[in-house]
């Protein structure tokens, strides 16, 4: 496989400017991640300690195999939403290794609103279940939740994508044979009770673990009966009388020990096989990405320079290098896994779309996972291009991306706009995982372009009505709020807060993140039961 020859001048002013800007963004990202994991009120931490519980982060540490990686999902979910303190939407979630096996872990953080569920908590939970079902990964849930946050119940209860879908998904996961294990480490009320009850095996902690559809206050209000949480749904009730729970744990640490034993006894799962080779590091320092990615997203750069810093040995076998040159396609290895890579070098033309369609078909037929490196403002537009078939040919690429059966992975490294987002496997096109860099922007179009469109439409309306065109002040009044909204809502943090992606990552960690993502995906068969493609309009 050919080695990409980098043409980057690491001593240039532009490189140094980009490097410093990205380093600042990564420093800010690390601060936000630390804050989301650690910022809790002293009162909530004291209450947790008094109840005999251990913090969520400590539970994770005890559960994972020593020195094993943890691929956290949506670590900044709900950032800036609600009162700004519902960190991670109240859940630590991700893929880790327990007893040598990849599992999906979900941990309620009782120091955040008593573990109450918010609308974004439900959305995060549903996203995590999608990951588990697509990749056939066993789940471990360490549950301690006061139930739904009642003032916002209408936003998370009755609709198809509300909290109730979580239990539906659990039933489907059970049907699929995906193991589900739960530990009752606090209150499991109402929906939280169902979430536990629908698991395969349940560990129940003495002293503070309780499961019930209606807690003591509701029981008293409804029936007049006075009862404690332990009397209503403690481990003695459910391990000795109802049979709901399966194991009694002395404390949180003992519960984690029991869970590790359960995982150890699960049947072995033969992962999907790829034609792998021994992994080797890139020929170039991955941190050089900082200086390559232009902070001014309107400035182009060669995506091969990114590819050279994420692939094994910086190797890349490029496909159709001289055709459709605004899209780079080719095969490589990442941590020993074979991949087909598509990366943007500008807007998509008909030739780019046709090249992508052929490349996706080839890669899919060979059972090789696809990696999309998104930095795209969209498809080319204009009279000549429409006559040349840009819409017709763009549809072929979108069709191929949609129907490819191999695992797909997307990294947004710059712009992600309009139909370009779709064609390069945006969230709606079911990549197994989608990651963003901290400099990335996402939206239908840029703020200035959107504002320009609105000004043009308004002036056209004025002309039809016999009115004068907009004055500079009137144009400013239209443009400023549109640009400001696009800047806010197109920001990577806005995206990740709303779980449009699976997390913002350090660009220098892209290779490792993709390696862990591919490894997780191989727990499922490479192909599903559907083969082939839809109709390509010729």
Short mmCIF file of C-alpha atoms in Angstrom, two decimals:
data_model
loop_
_atom_site.label_atom_id
_atom_site.label_comp_id
_atom_site.label_asym_id
_atom_site.label_seq_id
_atom_site.Cartn_x
_atom_site.Cartn_y
_atom_site.Cartn_z
CA UNK A 1 0.00 0.00 0.00
CA UNK A 2 1.37 3.43 -0.96
CA UNK A 3 2.43 5.76 1.85
CA UNK A 4 0.95 9.25 1.63
CA UNK A 5 3.73 11.80 1.18
CA UNK A 6 2.85 14.76 3.36
CA UNK A 7 3.36 18.22 1.91
CA UNK A 8 2.70 20.09 5.16
CA UNK A 9 5.22 22.74 6.20
CA UNK A 10 5.04 22.57 10.00
CA UNK A 11 7.11 25.77 10.26
CA UNK A 12 4.69 27.91 8.22
CA UNK A 13 2.74 30.75 9.80
CA UNK A 14 -0.60 29.20 8.76
CA UNK A 15 0.32 25.85 10.32
CA UNK A 16 1.36 27.49 13.59
CA UNK A 17 -1.77 29.66 13.65
CA UNK A 18 -4.00 26.63 13.06
CA UNK A 19 -2.09 24.55 15.60
CA UNK A 20 -2.44 27.13 18.35
CA UNK A 21 -6.13 27.65 17.62
CA UNK A 22 -6.92 23.92 17.68
CA UNK A 23 -4.82 23.39 20.81
CA UNK A 24 -6.93 26.05 22.53
CA UNK A 25 -10.13 24.31 21.40
CA UNK A 26 -8.86 20.96 22.68
CA UNK A 27 -7.86 22.51 26.02
CA UNK A 28 -11.36 23.96 26.34
CA UNK A 29 -12.85 20.57 25.41
CA UNK A 30 -10.87 18.81 28.14
CA UNK A 31 -12.06 21.39 30.67
CA UNK A 32 -15.69 20.83 29.64
CA UNK A 33 -15.31 17.05 29.86
CA UNK A 34 -13.72 17.34 33.31
CA UNK A 35 -16.48 19.68 34.45
CA UNK A 36 -19.18 17.33 33.18
CA UNK A 37 -17.63 14.42 35.06
CA UNK A 38 -16.75 16.18 38.30
CA UNK A 39 -18.85 19.31 38.90
CA UNK A 40 -21.37 18.33 41.58
CA UNK A 41 -22.72 20.22 44.58
CA UNK A 42 -21.14 19.41 47.93
CA UNK A 43 -24.61 18.77 49.31
CA UNK A 44 -25.31 16.06 46.74
CA UNK A 45 -21.90 14.45 47.32
CA UNK A 46 -22.43 14.45 51.08
CA UNK A 47 -25.89 12.93 50.68
CA UNK A 48 -24.47 10.18 48.48
CA UNK A 49 -21.78 9.34 51.03
CA UNK A 50 -24.25 9.33 53.92
CA UNK A 51 -26.44 6.84 52.08
CA UNK A 52 -23.54 4.40 51.71
CA UNK A 53 -23.28 4.77 47.95
CA UNK A 54 -20.18 5.34 45.85
CA UNK A 55 -19.92 7.98 43.08
CA UNK A 56 -20.83 7.06 39.51
CA UNK A 57 -17.27 7.61 38.26
CA UNK A 58 -15.94 5.23 40.92
CA UNK A 59 -18.51 2.61 39.92
CA UNK A 60 -17.23 2.82 36.35
CA UNK A 61 -13.64 2.44 37.49
CA UNK A 62 -14.46 -0.66 39.55
CA UNK A 63 -16.52 -2.23 36.76
CA UNK A 64 -14.00 -1.89 33.93
CA UNK A 65 -11.04 -4.20 33.51
CA UNK A 66 -7.89 -2.53 34.78
CA UNK A 67 -6.11 -0.31 32.22
CA UNK A 68 -8.76 -0.97 29.57
CA UNK A 69 -10.20 1.77 27.32
CA UNK A 70 -13.63 3.33 27.71
CA UNK A 71 -15.35 4.80 24.65
CA UNK A 72 -17.71 7.30 26.25
CA UNK A 73 -20.90 8.17 24.38
CA UNK A 74 -22.42 11.67 24.54
CA UNK A 75 -20.27 12.90 27.47
CA UNK A 76 -21.53 16.46 27.00
CA UNK A 77 -25.21 15.65 26.44
CA UNK A 78 -27.54 18.38 27.78
CA UNK A 79 -24.65 20.83 28.10
CA UNK A 80 -26.17 24.27 28.68
CA UNK A 81 -29.72 22.90 28.76
CA UNK A 82 -32.21 23.08 31.63
CA UNK A 83 -30.33 24.85 34.45
CA UNK A 84 -26.93 24.01 33.00
CA UNK A 85 -26.26 21.44 35.71
CA UNK A 86 -27.73 18.28 34.22
CA UNK A 87 -24.27 17.08 33.20
CA UNK A 88 -24.17 14.17 30.73
CA UNK A 89 -27.99 14.21 30.87
CA UNK A 90 -27.53 12.46 34.23
CA UNK A 91 -25.96 9.32 32.72
CA UNK A 92 -22.43 8.05 32.19
CA UNK A 93 -22.61 5.82 29.12
CA UNK A 94 -20.16 4.10 26.84
CA UNK A 95 -18.43 0.94 25.67
CA UNK A 96 -15.84 -0.70 27.89
CA UNK A 97 -14.20 -4.03 28.60
CA UNK A 98 -15.45 -6.17 31.50
CA UNK A 99 -13.91 -9.60 32.06
CA UNK A 100 -12.28 -9.33 28.65
CA UNK A 101 -15.56 -8.66 26.87
CA UNK A 102 -16.88 -5.47 25.25
CA UNK A 103 -20.06 -4.32 26.95
CA UNK A 104 -22.21 -1.22 26.94
CA UNK A 105 -22.34 0.50 30.33
CA UNK A 106 -24.96 2.94 31.59
CA UNK A 107 -24.67 4.48 35.06
CA UNK A 108 -27.19 6.83 36.67
CA UNK A 109 -25.51 9.71 38.48
CA UNK A 110 -27.57 10.26 41.63
CA UNK A 111 -25.66 13.47 42.43
CA UNK A 112 -27.49 15.10 39.51
CA UNK A 113 -31.10 15.83 40.47
CA UNK A 114 -31.27 12.55 42.40
CA UNK A 115 -30.85 10.65 39.15
CA UNK A 116 -34.07 12.11 37.73
CA UNK A 117 -34.58 11.62 34.01
CA UNK A 118 -34.88 14.62 31.68
CA UNK A 119 -36.01 14.63 28.03
CA UNK A 120 -32.38 14.58 26.93
CA UNK A 121 -31.79 11.63 29.29
CA UNK A 122 -34.43 9.68 27.37
CA UNK A 123 -32.89 10.68 24.04
CA UNK A 124 -29.46 9.61 25.25
CA UNK A 125 -30.85 6.31 26.50
CA UNK A 126 -32.49 5.62 23.14
CA UNK A 127 -29.29 6.45 21.27
CA UNK A 128 -27.38 4.05 23.50
CA UNK A 129 -29.89 1.28 22.85
CA UNK A 130 -29.54 1.85 19.11
CA UNK A 131 -25.79 1.36 19.48
CA UNK A 132 -26.36 -1.86 21.45
CA UNK A 133 -28.84 -3.26 18.92
CA UNK A 134 -26.81 -2.34 15.83
CA UNK A 135 -23.60 -3.73 17.29
CA UNK A 136 -25.07 -6.61 19.38
CA UNK A 137 -23.33 -5.47 22.57
CA UNK A 138 -24.40 -6.76 26.04
CA UNK A 139 -25.59 -4.04 28.40
CA UNK A 140 -24.86 -3.31 32.05
CA UNK A 141 -27.04 -0.74 33.82
CA UNK A 142 -26.16 0.57 37.28
CA UNK A 143 -29.48 2.14 38.23
CA UNK A 144 -30.23 4.85 40.78
CA UNK A 145 -33.00 7.11 39.54
CA UNK A 146 -35.84 9.10 41.05
CA UNK A 147 -37.76 8.63 37.80
CA UNK A 148 -38.87 11.23 35.28
CA UNK A 149 -38.42 14.91 36.07
CA UNK A 150 -42.13 15.61 36.38
CA UNK A 151 -42.23 19.29 35.27
CA UNK A 152 -41.00 18.14 31.83
CA UNK A 153 -42.86 14.85 31.63
CA UNK A 154 -44.82 15.81 28.52
CA UNK A 155 -41.53 16.12 26.60
CA UNK A 156 -40.40 12.58 27.38
CA UNK A 157 -43.45 10.42 27.91
CA UNK A 158 -46.03 9.60 25.23
CA UNK A 159 -44.42 10.03 21.81
CA UNK A 160 -42.68 7.44 19.66
CA UNK A 161 -39.26 8.76 20.66
CA UNK A 162 -40.17 9.26 24.33
CA UNK A 163 -39.05 7.35 27.38
CA UNK A 164 -41.53 4.54 26.81
CA UNK A 165 -39.59 3.47 23.71
CA UNK A 166 -36.76 2.44 26.02
CA UNK A 167 -38.81 -0.48 27.38
CA UNK A 168 -39.92 -1.47 23.88
CA UNK A 169 -36.28 -1.55 22.84
CA UNK A 170 -35.42 -3.67 25.86
CA UNK A 171 -37.99 -6.23 24.78
CA UNK A 172 -36.56 -6.23 21.25
CA UNK A 173 -33.01 -6.56 22.58
CA UNK A 174 -34.13 -9.55 24.63
CA UNK A 175 -35.65 -11.08 21.50
CA UNK A 176 -32.34 -10.49 19.69
CA UNK A 177 -30.49 -12.35 22.43
CA UNK A 178 -28.54 -9.32 23.66
CA UNK A 179 -27.75 -9.87 27.38
CA UNK A 180 -29.05 -7.16 29.72
CA UNK A 181 -27.76 -6.97 33.29
CA UNK A 182 -28.83 -4.46 35.95
CA UNK A 183 -27.75 -3.49 39.43
CA UNK A 184 -30.28 -1.77 41.70
CA UNK A 185 -28.11 0.75 43.54
CA UNK A 186 -30.77 3.22 44.59
CA UNK A 187 -34.36 4.05 43.85
CA UNK A 188 -35.84 2.52 40.71
CA UNK A 189 -39.21 4.19 40.48
CA UNK A 190 -42.01 3.94 37.90
CA UNK A 191 -40.31 3.69 34.49
CA UNK A 192 -37.04 2.99 36.30
CA UNK A 193 -38.68 -0.10 37.78
CA UNK A 194 -39.67 -1.40 34.34
CA UNK A 195 -36.20 -0.65 33.00
CA UNK A 196 -34.74 -2.97 35.64
CA UNK A 197 -37.48 -5.61 35.50
CA UNK A 198 -36.97 -6.12 31.75
CA UNK A 199 -33.32 -7.08 32.21
CA UNK A 200 -32.10 -10.70 32.18
CA UNK A 201 -30.38 -10.66 35.55
CA UNK A 202 -30.79 -8.22 38.45
CA UNK A 203 -28.44 -7.55 41.33
CA UNK A 204 -30.11 -5.80 44.30
CA UNK A 205 -28.07 -3.81 46.83
CA UNK A 206 -28.94 -3.90 50.52
CA UNK A 207 -29.69 -0.70 52.35
CA UNK A 208 -30.40 1.65 49.47
CA UNK A 209 -31.62 -0.39 46.50
CA UNK A 210 -35.39 -0.37 45.96
CA UNK A 211 -37.74 -1.14 43.05
CA UNK A 212 -41.37 -0.02 42.92
CA UNK A 213 -43.89 1.41 40.49
CA UNK A 214 -45.01 4.00 43.03
CA UNK A 215 -42.81 5.19 45.89
CA UNK A 216 -43.83 5.63 49.55
CA UNK A 217 -45.28 9.16 49.06
CA UNK A 218 -47.48 7.99 46.17
CA UNK A 219 -48.57 4.87 48.05
CA UNK A 220 -49.59 6.98 51.03
CA UNK A 221 -51.46 9.46 48.83
CA UNK A 222 -53.25 6.71 46.91
CA UNK A 223 -53.95 4.18 49.67
CA UNK A 224 -53.14 5.81 52.98
CA UNK A 225 -50.60 3.07 53.69
CA UNK A 226 -47.35 4.18 55.30
CA UNK A 227 -44.35 2.15 54.22
CA UNK A 228 -40.60 2.65 53.85
CA UNK A 229 -38.75 2.30 50.56
CA UNK A 230 -37.06 -0.86 51.82
CA UNK A 231 -40.35 -2.40 52.99
CA UNK A 232 -41.95 -1.53 49.66
CA UNK A 233 -39.25 -2.66 47.24
CA UNK A 234 -36.01 -3.60 48.97
CA UNK A 235 -33.90 -6.69 48.26
CA UNK A 236 -35.74 -8.90 50.77
CA UNK A 237 -39.04 -8.13 49.07
CA UNK A 238 -37.81 -8.81 45.55
CA UNK A 239 -35.23 -11.56 46.16
CA UNK A 240 -37.24 -13.55 48.71
CA UNK A 241 -40.89 -12.79 47.94
CA UNK A 242 -41.67 -11.37 44.50
CA UNK A 243 -38.76 -13.05 42.68
CA UNK A 244 -38.09 -9.91 40.65
CA UNK A 245 -34.42 -9.65 41.65
CA UNK A 246 -31.86 -12.45 41.39
CA UNK A 247 -28.90 -11.59 43.63
CA UNK A 248 -28.51 -9.71 46.94
CA UNK A 249 -25.40 -7.53 47.22
CA UNK A 250 -24.02 -6.23 50.50
CA UNK A 251 -23.06 -2.88 48.98
CA UNK A 252 -22.20 -1.21 45.66
CA UNK A 253 -18.75 -2.79 45.50
CA UNK A 254 -20.22 -6.25 46.07
CA UNK A 255 -22.83 -5.61 43.37
CA UNK A 256 -20.11 -4.78 40.86
CA UNK A 257 -18.26 -7.97 41.83
CA UNK A 258 -21.41 -10.00 41.15
CA UNK A 259 -21.95 -8.25 37.80
CA UNK A 260 -18.40 -9.04 36.72
CA UNK A 261 -19.08 -12.70 37.54
CA UNK A 262 -22.28 -12.62 35.48
CA UNK A 263 -20.40 -11.21 32.50
CA UNK A 264 -17.66 -13.79 32.93
CA UNK A 265 -20.27 -16.54 32.60
CA UNK A 266 -21.92 -15.19 29.44
CA UNK A 267 -21.52 -17.39 26.36
CA UNK A 268 -18.59 -16.43 24.16
CA UNK A 269 -19.54 -14.22 21.23
CA UNK A 270 -17.54 -14.85 18.07
CA UNK A 271 -16.85 -11.42 16.60
CA UNK A 272 -17.04 -10.77 12.86
CA UNK A 273 -13.78 -11.37 11.06
CA UNK A 274 -12.04 -8.97 8.72
CA UNK A 275 -8.87 -9.43 6.67
CA UNK A 276 -6.73 -7.74 9.29
CA UNK A 277 -3.01 -7.03 9.43
CA UNK A 278 -0.69 -6.19 12.31
CA UNK A 279 -1.38 -2.58 13.34
CA UNK A 280 1.32 0.05 13.09
CA UNK A 281 1.33 3.76 13.97
CA UNK A 282 1.03 6.42 11.27
CA UNK A 283 4.26 7.68 9.72
CA UNK A 284 3.35 11.17 10.93
CA UNK A 285 2.44 12.50 14.36
CA UNK A 286 -1.39 12.54 14.70
CA UNK A 287 -1.11 15.76 16.67
CA UNK A 288 0.04 17.50 13.47
CA UNK A 289 -3.66 17.48 12.57
CA UNK A 290 -3.93 20.57 14.80
CA UNK A 291 -1.94 22.62 12.30
CA UNK A 292 -3.49 21.09 9.18
CA UNK A 293 -7.18 21.75 9.85
CA UNK A 294 -7.81 25.39 8.97
CA UNK A 295 -9.70 27.25 11.66
CA UNK A 296 -11.21 29.36 8.89
CA UNK A 297 -13.45 26.66 7.44
CA UNK A 298 -13.69 28.53 4.14
CA UNK A 299 -10.00 27.76 3.50
CA UNK A 300 -9.46 24.37 1.84
CA UNK A 301 -6.85 21.79 2.74
CA UNK A 302 -6.04 18.34 1.39
CA UNK A 303 -7.91 15.68 3.39
CA UNK A 304 -5.12 13.22 2.49
CA UNK A 305 -3.07 15.00 5.15
CA UNK A 306 -5.67 13.94 7.72
CA UNK A 307 -5.82 10.41 6.34
CA UNK A 308 -2.01 10.18 6.60
CA UNK A 309 -2.25 10.76 10.35
CA UNK A 310 -4.97 8.22 11.16
CA UNK A 311 -4.08 5.18 9.01
CA UNK A 312 -1.59 2.42 9.74
CA UNK A 313 1.79 3.42 8.39
CA UNK A 314 0.05 6.37 6.68
CA UNK A 315 -0.80 3.89 3.92
CA UNK A 316 -3.60 4.63 1.47
CA UNK A 317 -4.56 2.88 -1.77
CA UNK A 318 -6.42 5.65 -3.59
CA UNK A 319 -9.29 4.92 -5.97
CA UNK A 320 -9.84 7.02 -9.14
CA UNK A 321 -7.33 9.64 -7.98
CA UNK A 322 -7.70 11.77 -11.14
CA UNK A 323 -11.49 11.62 -11.43
CA UNK A 324 -13.97 13.54 -9.28
CA UNK A 325 -11.06 15.07 -7.41
CA UNK A 326 -13.15 16.94 -4.84
CA UNK A 327 -13.81 13.60 -3.15
CA UNK A 328 -10.92 11.40 -2.07
CA UNK A 329 -11.69 7.65 -1.89
CA UNK A 330 -9.44 4.73 -1.06
CA UNK A 331 -8.60 1.79 1.15
CA UNK A 332 -6.41 1.72 4.24
CA UNK A 333 -6.00 0.11 7.66
CA UNK A 334 -6.77 1.64 11.07
CA UNK A 335 -5.41 -0.28 14.06
CA UNK A 336 -5.16 -3.31 11.77
CA UNK A 337 -8.77 -3.10 10.57
CA UNK A 338 -9.35 -2.66 6.81
CA UNK A 339 -11.46 0.38 5.95
CA UNK A 340 -12.72 2.26 2.92
CA UNK A 341 -12.29 6.01 3.42
CA UNK A 342 -14.19 8.88 1.78
CA UNK A 343 -12.92 12.39 2.49
CA UNK A 344 -13.97 15.78 1.14
CA UNK A 345 -11.65 18.07 -0.80
CA UNK A 346 -14.38 20.54 -1.75
CA UNK A 347 -17.99 20.54 -2.91
CA UNK A 348 -19.41 17.43 -4.55
CA UNK A 349 -19.66 17.46 -8.36
CA UNK A 350 -21.37 14.81 -10.50
CA UNK A 351 -18.03 13.06 -11.00
CA UNK A 352 -17.42 13.03 -7.23
CA UNK A 353 -20.84 11.51 -6.57
CA UNK A 354 -20.41 8.85 -9.26
CA UNK A 355 -16.96 7.95 -7.95
CA UNK A 356 -18.34 7.66 -4.41
CA UNK A 357 -21.20 5.44 -5.56
CA UNK A 358 -18.86 3.01 -7.31
CA UNK A 359 -16.41 3.02 -4.39
CA UNK A 360 -19.15 2.34 -1.83
CA UNK A 361 -20.49 -0.53 -3.92
CA UNK A 362 -17.03 -2.09 -4.19
CA UNK A 363 -16.27 -1.68 -0.50
CA UNK A 364 -19.66 -2.93 0.59
CA UNK A 365 -19.40 -5.99 -1.67
CA UNK A 366 -16.03 -6.81 -0.09
CA UNK A 367 -17.38 -6.49 3.45
CA UNK A 368 -15.04 -3.64 4.40
CA UNK A 369 -16.26 -0.95 6.87
CA UNK A 370 -16.64 2.62 5.57
CA UNK A 371 -15.18 5.75 7.16
CA UNK A 372 -16.48 9.19 6.13
CA UNK A 373 -14.35 12.26 6.85
CA UNK A 374 -16.78 15.14 6.50
CA UNK A 375 -15.75 18.68 5.57
CA UNK A 376 -18.46 19.57 3.13
CA UNK A 377 -20.48 22.65 2.20
CA UNK A 378 -22.74 20.66 -0.14
CA UNK A 379 -23.21 19.75 -3.78
CA UNK A 380 -22.34 22.14 -6.61
CA UNK A 381 -25.31 24.20 -7.80
CA UNK A 382 -26.13 26.12 -10.94
CA UNK A 383 -27.77 25.85 -14.36
CA UNK A 384 -24.93 24.01 -16.09
CA UNK A 385 -24.57 21.52 -13.26
CA UNK A 386 -28.29 20.73 -13.14
CA UNK A 387 -28.20 20.06 -16.88
CA UNK A 388 -25.15 17.90 -16.28
CA UNK A 389 -27.12 15.74 -13.85
CA UNK A 390 -25.90 16.83 -10.41
CA UNK A 391 -29.24 16.03 -8.74
CA UNK A 392 -29.54 12.72 -10.58
CA UNK A 393 -25.98 11.70 -9.77
CA UNK A 394 -26.14 13.00 -6.22
CA UNK A 395 -29.11 10.70 -5.65
CA UNK A 396 -26.95 7.71 -6.58
CA UNK A 397 -24.44 8.56 -3.86
CA UNK A 398 -27.15 9.12 -1.25
CA UNK A 399 -28.75 5.80 -2.26
CA UNK A 400 -25.45 3.95 -1.94
CA UNK A 401 -24.65 5.50 1.45
CA UNK A 402 -28.14 4.66 2.71
CA UNK A 403 -28.20 1.03 1.63
CA UNK A 404 -24.60 -0.06 2.26
CA UNK A 405 -24.73 -2.94 4.73
CA UNK A 406 -21.22 -2.72 6.18
CA UNK A 407 -20.58 -0.70 9.37
CA UNK A 408 -20.22 3.01 8.65
CA UNK A 409 -18.35 5.57 10.77
CA UNK A 410 -18.39 9.34 10.38
CA UNK A 411 -16.07 12.06 11.66
CA UNK A 412 -17.07 15.68 11.07
CA UNK A 413 -13.77 17.57 10.83
CA UNK A 414 -15.01 20.91 9.47
CA UNK A 415 -18.23 21.92 7.75
CA UNK A 416 -21.24 19.63 7.56
CA UNK A 417 -23.86 21.41 5.51
CA UNK A 418 -27.10 20.59 3.75
CA UNK A 419 -27.22 17.64 1.38
CA UNK A 420 -23.48 17.23 1.85
CA UNK A 421 -24.22 16.04 5.38
CA UNK A 422 -26.54 13.41 3.95
CA UNK A 423 -24.25 12.19 1.19
CA UNK A 424 -21.30 11.93 3.58
CA UNK A 425 -23.25 9.76 6.03
CA UNK A 426 -24.69 12.22 8.54
CA UNK A 427 -26.66 11.08 11.57
CA UNK A 428 -29.79 10.29 9.56
CA UNK A 429 -27.84 7.74 7.48
CA UNK A 430 -27.14 5.43 10.42
CA UNK A 431 -23.39 5.47 10.88
CA UNK A 432 -22.60 3.13 13.77
CA UNK A 433 -20.85 6.08 15.42
CA UNK A 434 -20.55 9.76 14.53
CA UNK A 435 -17.87 11.97 16.08
CA UNK A 436 -17.09 15.70 15.79
CA UNK A 437 -13.96 17.78 16.12
CA UNK A 438 -14.27 20.88 18.33
CA UNK A 439 -13.89 23.22 15.32
CA UNK A 440 -16.73 21.59 13.37
CA UNK A 441 -19.87 23.39 12.21
CA UNK A 442 -23.18 21.83 11.22
CA UNK A 443 -26.29 23.29 9.59
CA UNK A 444 -28.37 23.52 6.42
CA UNK A 445 -26.08 26.32 5.27
CA UNK A 446 -23.77 28.93 6.77
CA UNK A 447 -25.26 31.94 8.54
CA UNK A 448 -24.08 34.46 5.97
CA UNK A 449 -25.44 32.37 3.11
CA UNK A 450 -28.78 31.92 4.87
CA UNK A 451 -29.00 35.62 5.59
CA UNK A 452 -28.17 36.42 1.95
CA UNK A 453 -30.94 34.10 0.76
CA UNK A 454 -33.49 35.81 3.03
CA UNK A 455 -32.42 39.26 1.84
CA UNK A 456 -32.70 38.15 -1.80
CA UNK A 457 -36.17 36.64 -1.24
CA UNK A 458 -37.38 39.77 0.54
CA UNK A 459 -36.11 42.03 -2.22
CA UNK A 460 -37.82 39.85 -4.84
CA UNK A 461 -41.10 40.15 -2.90
CA UNK A 462 -40.68 43.92 -2.63
CA UNK A 463 -40.10 44.18 -6.38
CA UNK A 464 -43.29 42.22 -7.12
CA UNK A 465 -45.21 44.50 -4.76
CA UNK A 466 -43.74 47.65 -6.24
CA UNK A 467 -41.78 48.44 -3.07
CA UNK A 468 -38.18 49.72 -2.94
CA UNK A 469 -35.37 47.29 -2.12
CA UNK A 470 -34.22 46.90 1.46
CA UNK A 471 -32.04 49.63 2.91
CA UNK A 472 -28.68 48.70 4.45
CA UNK A 473 -30.20 49.04 7.92
CA UNK A 474 -33.11 46.79 6.99
CA UNK A 475 -30.73 44.20 5.55
CA UNK A 476 -28.72 44.35 8.75
CA UNK A 477 -31.84 43.79 10.83
CA UNK A 478 -32.57 40.62 8.84
CA UNK A 479 -29.01 39.31 8.68
CA UNK A 480 -27.71 39.78 12.21
CA UNK A 481 -30.17 37.46 14.05
CA UNK A 482 -29.88 34.80 11.32
CA UNK A 483 -26.08 34.82 11.47
CA UNK A 484 -26.12 34.80 15.29
CA UNK A 485 -28.53 31.84 15.38
CA UNK A 486 -26.47 29.90 12.85
CA UNK A 487 -23.32 30.53 14.85
CA UNK A 488 -24.95 29.29 18.05
CA UNK A 489 -26.87 26.33 16.62
CA UNK A 490 -24.15 25.24 14.19
CA UNK A 491 -21.54 25.01 16.93
CA UNK A 492 -20.09 21.60 17.86
CA UNK A 493 -21.16 22.03 21.49
CA UNK A 494 -24.75 22.74 20.49
CA UNK A 495 -24.71 19.60 18.37
CA UNK A 496 -23.30 17.40 21.09
CA UNK A 497 -25.61 18.85 23.77
CA UNK A 498 -28.57 17.76 21.63
CA UNK A 499 -26.96 14.35 20.86
CA UNK A 500 -26.70 14.97 17.11
CA UNK A 501 -23.33 13.21 17.45
CA UNK A 502 -21.77 10.69 19.83
CA UNK A 503 -19.25 13.14 21.21
CA UNK A 504 -16.65 15.80 20.46
CA UNK A 505 -13.17 14.29 20.29
CA UNK A 506 -9.60 15.51 20.33
CA UNK A 507 -8.55 15.40 16.63
CA UNK A 508 -5.28 13.74 17.65
CA UNK A 509 -7.37 10.85 19.10
CA UNK A 510 -9.37 10.27 15.89
CA UNK A 511 -7.43 7.13 14.98
CA UNK A 512 -7.92 5.55 18.42
CA UNK A 513 -11.59 6.54 18.55
CA UNK A 514 -12.20 4.93 15.16
CA UNK A 515 -10.30 1.81 16.20
CA UNK A 516 -12.47 1.37 19.29
CA UNK A 517 -15.61 2.09 17.24
CA UNK A 518 -14.74 -0.54 14.63
CA UNK A 519 -13.91 -3.10 17.32
CA UNK A 520 -17.33 -2.54 18.94
CA UNK A 521 -19.10 -2.88 15.59
CA UNK A 522 -17.57 -6.29 14.97
CA UNK A 523 -19.69 -7.78 17.76
CA UNK A 524 -22.46 -7.86 15.13
CA UNK A 525 -22.43 -9.61 11.75
CA UNK A 526 -20.87 -7.45 9.04
CA UNK A 527 -24.00 -7.76 6.92
CA UNK A 528 -27.68 -7.89 7.81
CA UNK A 529 -30.29 -9.86 5.87
CA UNK A 530 -30.73 -7.21 3.19
CA UNK A 531 -28.35 -7.21 0.24
CA UNK A 532 -28.06 -5.03 -2.82
CA UNK A 533 -29.21 -1.50 -3.60
CA UNK A 534 -32.30 0.36 -4.62
CA UNK A 535 -32.92 1.86 -8.05
CA UNK A 536 -30.16 4.07 -9.46
CA UNK A 537 -31.70 6.65 -11.82
CA UNK A 538 -29.65 6.40 -15.00
#
